[in-house]
Short mmCIF file of C-alpha atoms in Angstrom, two decimals:
data_model
loop_
_atom_site.label_atom_id
_atom_site.label_comp_id
_atom_site.label_asym_id
_atom_site.label_seq_id
_atom_site.Cartn_x
_atom_site.Cartn_y
_atom_site.Cartn_z
CA UNK A 1 4.91 8.04 13.23
CA UNK A 2 1.71 6.07 12.76
CA UNK A 3 2.71 2.27 12.17
CA UNK A 4 0.40 2.42 8.90
CA UNK A 5 2.63 5.27 7.44
CA UNK A 6 5.62 3.68 8.50
CA UNK A 7 4.92 0.71 6.66
CA UNK A 8 3.83 2.59 3.57
CA UNK A 9 7.21 4.40 3.79
CA UNK A 10 9.08 1.21 3.94
CA UNK A 11 6.99 0.06 0.92
CA UNK A 12 7.60 2.84 -1.30
CA UNK A 13 11.25 2.96 -0.17
CA UNK A 14 11.89 -0.95 -1.08
CA UNK A 15 10.37 -0.19 -4.72
CA UNK A 16 12.43 3.16 -5.00
CA UNK A 17 15.55 1.05 -4.18
CA UNK A 18 14.79 -1.70 -6.63
CA UNK A 19 14.06 0.88 -9.61
CA UNK A 20 16.96 2.06 -11.98
CA UNK A 21 18.01 5.60 -12.97
CA UNK A 22 18.42 8.78 -11.35
CA UNK A 23 16.28 10.19 -8.50
CA UNK A 24 13.86 12.05 -10.31
CA UNK A 25 13.10 8.89 -12.60
CA UNK A 26 12.66 6.74 -9.52
CA UNK A 27 10.23 9.10 -8.09
CA UNK A 28 8.15 9.39 -11.07
CA UNK A 29 8.24 5.65 -11.69
CA UNK A 30 7.39 4.95 -8.15
CA UNK A 31 4.17 7.16 -8.27
CA UNK A 32 3.25 5.62 -11.67
CA UNK A 33 3.76 2.18 -10.26
CA UNK A 34 0.50 0.12 -10.01
CA UNK A 35 2.13 -1.83 -7.16
CA UNK A 36 2.90 1.10 -5.32
CA UNK A 37 -0.65 2.74 -6.03
CA UNK A 38 -2.33 -0.57 -4.63
CA UNK A 39 -0.15 -0.38 -1.43
CA UNK A 40 -0.86 3.00 -0.80
CA UNK A 41 -4.61 2.21 -1.12
CA UNK A 42 -4.17 -0.84 1.27
CA UNK A 43 -2.13 1.14 3.71
CA UNK A 44 -4.69 3.91 3.57
CA UNK A 45 -7.36 1.31 4.24
CA UNK A 46 -5.82 -0.35 7.36
CA UNK A 47 -4.99 3.14 8.84
CA UNK A 48 -8.58 4.35 8.27
CA UNK A 49 -9.98 1.42 10.23
CA UNK A 50 -8.40 2.55 13.51
CA UNK A 51 -9.67 6.24 13.13
CA UNK A 52 -12.64 7.74 15.02
CA UNK A 53 -16.40 7.27 13.25
CA UNK A 54 -16.71 10.91 11.94
CA UNK A 55 -13.34 10.66 10.16
CA UNK A 56 -14.04 6.98 8.80
CA UNK A 57 -17.47 8.31 7.52
CA UNK A 58 -15.72 11.32 5.62
CA UNK A 59 -12.95 9.22 4.14
CA UNK A 60 -14.28 5.87 3.64
CA UNK A 61 -15.80 6.64 -0.11
CA UNK A 62 -12.18 7.73 -0.84
CA UNK A 63 -10.84 4.37 0.26
CA UNK A 64 -13.65 2.63 -1.46
CA UNK A 65 -13.19 4.35 -4.65
CA UNK A 66 -9.26 3.92 -4.63
CA UNK A 67 -9.85 0.01 -4.13
CA UNK A 68 -12.33 -0.28 -6.71
CA UNK A 69 -9.73 1.80 -9.37
CA UNK A 70 -6.75 -0.52 -8.19
CA UNK A 71 -9.04 -3.71 -8.64
CA UNK A 72 -10.23 -2.42 -11.79
CA UNK A 73 -7.56 -1.06 -13.58
CA UNK A 74 -4.45 -2.88 -12.22
CA UNK A 75 -6.24 -6.27 -11.25
CA UNK A 76 -4.87 -6.43 -7.71
CA UNK A 77 -7.10 -7.18 -4.88
CA UNK A 78 -5.61 -6.64 -1.49
CA UNK A 79 -8.45 -6.57 1.38
CA UNK A 80 -7.44 -4.09 4.03
CA UNK A 81 -8.29 -6.88 6.59
CA UNK A 82 -5.23 -8.80 5.55
CA UNK A 83 -2.26 -8.36 7.56
CA UNK A 84 1.04 -7.47 5.67
CA UNK A 85 4.31 -6.31 7.05
CA UNK A 86 6.18 -3.38 5.82
CA UNK A 87 8.31 -3.57 2.71
CA UNK A 88 5.85 -5.12 0.54
CA UNK A 89 6.85 -5.06 -3.29
CA UNK A 90 4.65 -5.69 -6.23
CA UNK A 91 6.87 -5.55 -9.27
CA UNK A 92 3.96 -6.04 -11.79
CA UNK A 93 0.27 -5.89 -11.84
CA UNK A 94 -2.54 -8.15 -12.65
CA UNK A 95 -4.34 -11.16 -11.49
CA UNK A 96 -3.20 -10.60 -7.79
CA UNK A 97 -5.40 -11.77 -5.20
CA UNK A 98 -4.91 -12.21 -1.62
CA UNK A 99 -7.10 -13.40 0.92
CA UNK A 100 -8.99 -10.96 3.55
CA UNK A 101 -7.38 -13.15 6.44
CA UNK A 102 -4.11 -13.57 4.96
CA UNK A 103 -0.87 -12.96 7.12
CA UNK A 104 2.20 -11.89 5.34
CA UNK A 105 5.65 -10.90 6.86
CA UNK A 106 8.08 -7.96 6.16
CA UNK A 107 9.76 -7.35 2.76
CA UNK A 108 7.81 -9.89 0.60
CA UNK A 109 7.53 -9.57 -2.93
CA UNK A 110 4.57 -10.47 -5.05
CA UNK A 111 4.33 -11.13 -8.78
CA UNK A 112 1.39 -11.23 -11.17
CA UNK A 113 -1.21 -13.93 -11.29
CA UNK A 114 -0.78 -15.15 -7.64
CA UNK A 115 -3.45 -16.20 -5.25
CA UNK A 116 -2.85 -16.33 -1.57
CA UNK A 117 -6.27 -17.95 -0.65
CA UNK A 118 -8.34 -20.00 1.54
CA UNK A 119 -8.61 -23.63 1.35
CA UNK A 120 -9.42 -26.78 3.41
CA UNK A 121 -12.03 -28.24 5.52
CA UNK A 122 -12.90 -28.70 9.26
CA UNK A 123 -9.60 -28.13 11.09
CA UNK A 124 -7.68 -27.33 7.98
CA UNK A 125 -9.80 -24.81 6.72
CA UNK A 126 -7.69 -21.64 6.69
CA UNK A 127 -5.36 -19.12 4.87
CA UNK A 128 -1.42 -19.14 4.82
CA UNK A 129 0.75 -17.30 7.20
CA UNK A 130 3.65 -16.05 5.26
CA UNK A 131 7.24 -15.54 7.10
CA UNK A 132 9.55 -12.41 6.01
CA UNK A 133 11.65 -11.95 2.81
CA UNK A 134 9.45 -14.27 0.74
CA UNK A 135 9.30 -14.20 -2.94
CA UNK A 136 6.15 -15.41 -4.73
CA UNK A 137 6.81 -15.79 -8.54
CA UNK A 138 4.20 -15.26 -11.42
CA UNK A 139 1.31 -17.57 -11.13
CA UNK A 140 1.93 -19.33 -8.12
CA UNK A 141 -0.81 -20.53 -5.94
CA UNK A 142 -0.44 -20.56 -2.04
CA UNK A 143 -3.67 -21.72 0.02
CA UNK A 144 -5.04 -23.38 2.77
CA UNK A 145 -4.05 -23.30 6.66
CA UNK A 146 -0.26 -23.63 6.04
CA UNK A 147 3.06 -21.72 7.16
CA UNK A 148 5.49 -20.36 4.71
CA UNK A 149 8.87 -19.99 6.49
CA UNK A 150 11.17 -16.91 6.15
CA UNK A 151 13.42 -16.49 3.11
CA UNK A 152 11.36 -18.85 1.02
CA UNK A 153 11.17 -18.59 -2.83
CA UNK A 154 8.23 -19.89 -4.45
CA UNK A 155 8.80 -20.68 -8.21
CA UNK A 156 6.37 -19.74 -11.16
CA UNK A 157 2.98 -21.51 -11.22
CA UNK A 158 3.88 -23.86 -8.29
CA UNK A 159 0.92 -24.93 -6.20
CA UNK A 160 1.55 -24.61 -2.41
CA UNK A 161 -0.75 -26.45 -0.03
CA UNK A 162 1.61 -27.69 2.62
CA UNK A 163 3.95 -26.11 5.19
CA UNK A 164 7.22 -24.97 3.84
CA UNK A 165 10.26 -24.46 6.25
CA UNK A 166 12.60 -21.65 6.31
CA UNK A 167 15.07 -20.91 3.41
CA UNK A 168 13.35 -23.46 1.08
CA UNK A 169 12.79 -22.95 -2.68
CA UNK A 170 9.57 -24.26 -4.16
CA UNK A 171 9.36 -25.28 -7.94
CA UNK A 172 6.74 -26.73 -10.04
CA UNK A 173 7.47 -30.35 -10.64
CA UNK A 174 7.77 -30.47 -14.50
CA UNK A 175 5.25 -32.35 -16.35
CA UNK A 176 1.96 -33.72 -15.31
CA UNK A 177 0.80 -37.17 -13.77
CA UNK A 178 -2.53 -38.68 -13.93
CA UNK A 179 -4.03 -39.14 -10.64
CA UNK A 180 -7.38 -40.65 -11.33
CA UNK A 181 -9.05 -42.25 -14.45
CA UNK A 182 -12.38 -41.86 -13.00
CA UNK A 183 -12.13 -38.50 -10.88
CA UNK A 184 -14.74 -36.82 -12.65
CA UNK A 185 -16.83 -39.63 -13.79
CA UNK A 186 -20.63 -39.87 -12.53
CA UNK A 187 -21.54 -42.89 -10.08
CA UNK A 188 -22.84 -44.89 -13.07
CA UNK A 189 -19.77 -44.19 -15.07
CA UNK A 190 -17.62 -45.19 -12.15
CA UNK A 191 -19.39 -48.50 -11.91
CA UNK A 192 -18.93 -49.50 -15.70
CA UNK A 193 -15.31 -48.47 -15.48
CA UNK A 194 -15.02 -50.84 -12.26
CA UNK A 195 -16.64 -53.63 -14.34
#
């Protein structure tokens, strides 16, 4: 079996196993799940990249239309150039953005409102490499050239910009703190503040 279709089968199976109800209800809910639809389009795009030119010319418009619809209707942006292992689960839709260069391991769960993106400068410029069995809660931001270990849970609204070891739980530090009193001031305003 083609690796893209084997991964898709694992994605759908994982969603099917997590849904409740009888067999018919699970099948229907899988088919109408925005997460499954997004994963189908993503895996189709990955499969299509490795096909001969004539097949790509014929099928590329279908992929582009599917990608557009998933992004426009469900707010899920997963470029086919991202590397994602089998068993991807997207529980809910909306505001999901994954960098084209991101690497995500097997059996990961992604929630709405998350960003996995590029950040940094010079040698630190890059995107995350995320291990296996990682859960990313709603609103989390994971960015930069970092490594997220296996079996990690990233809490809601957490901002992760440093490496996270295996088996860790990352949570948003409650509250806030002021890190600068002149962070947005112009040079003349900073001079006035210093005086």
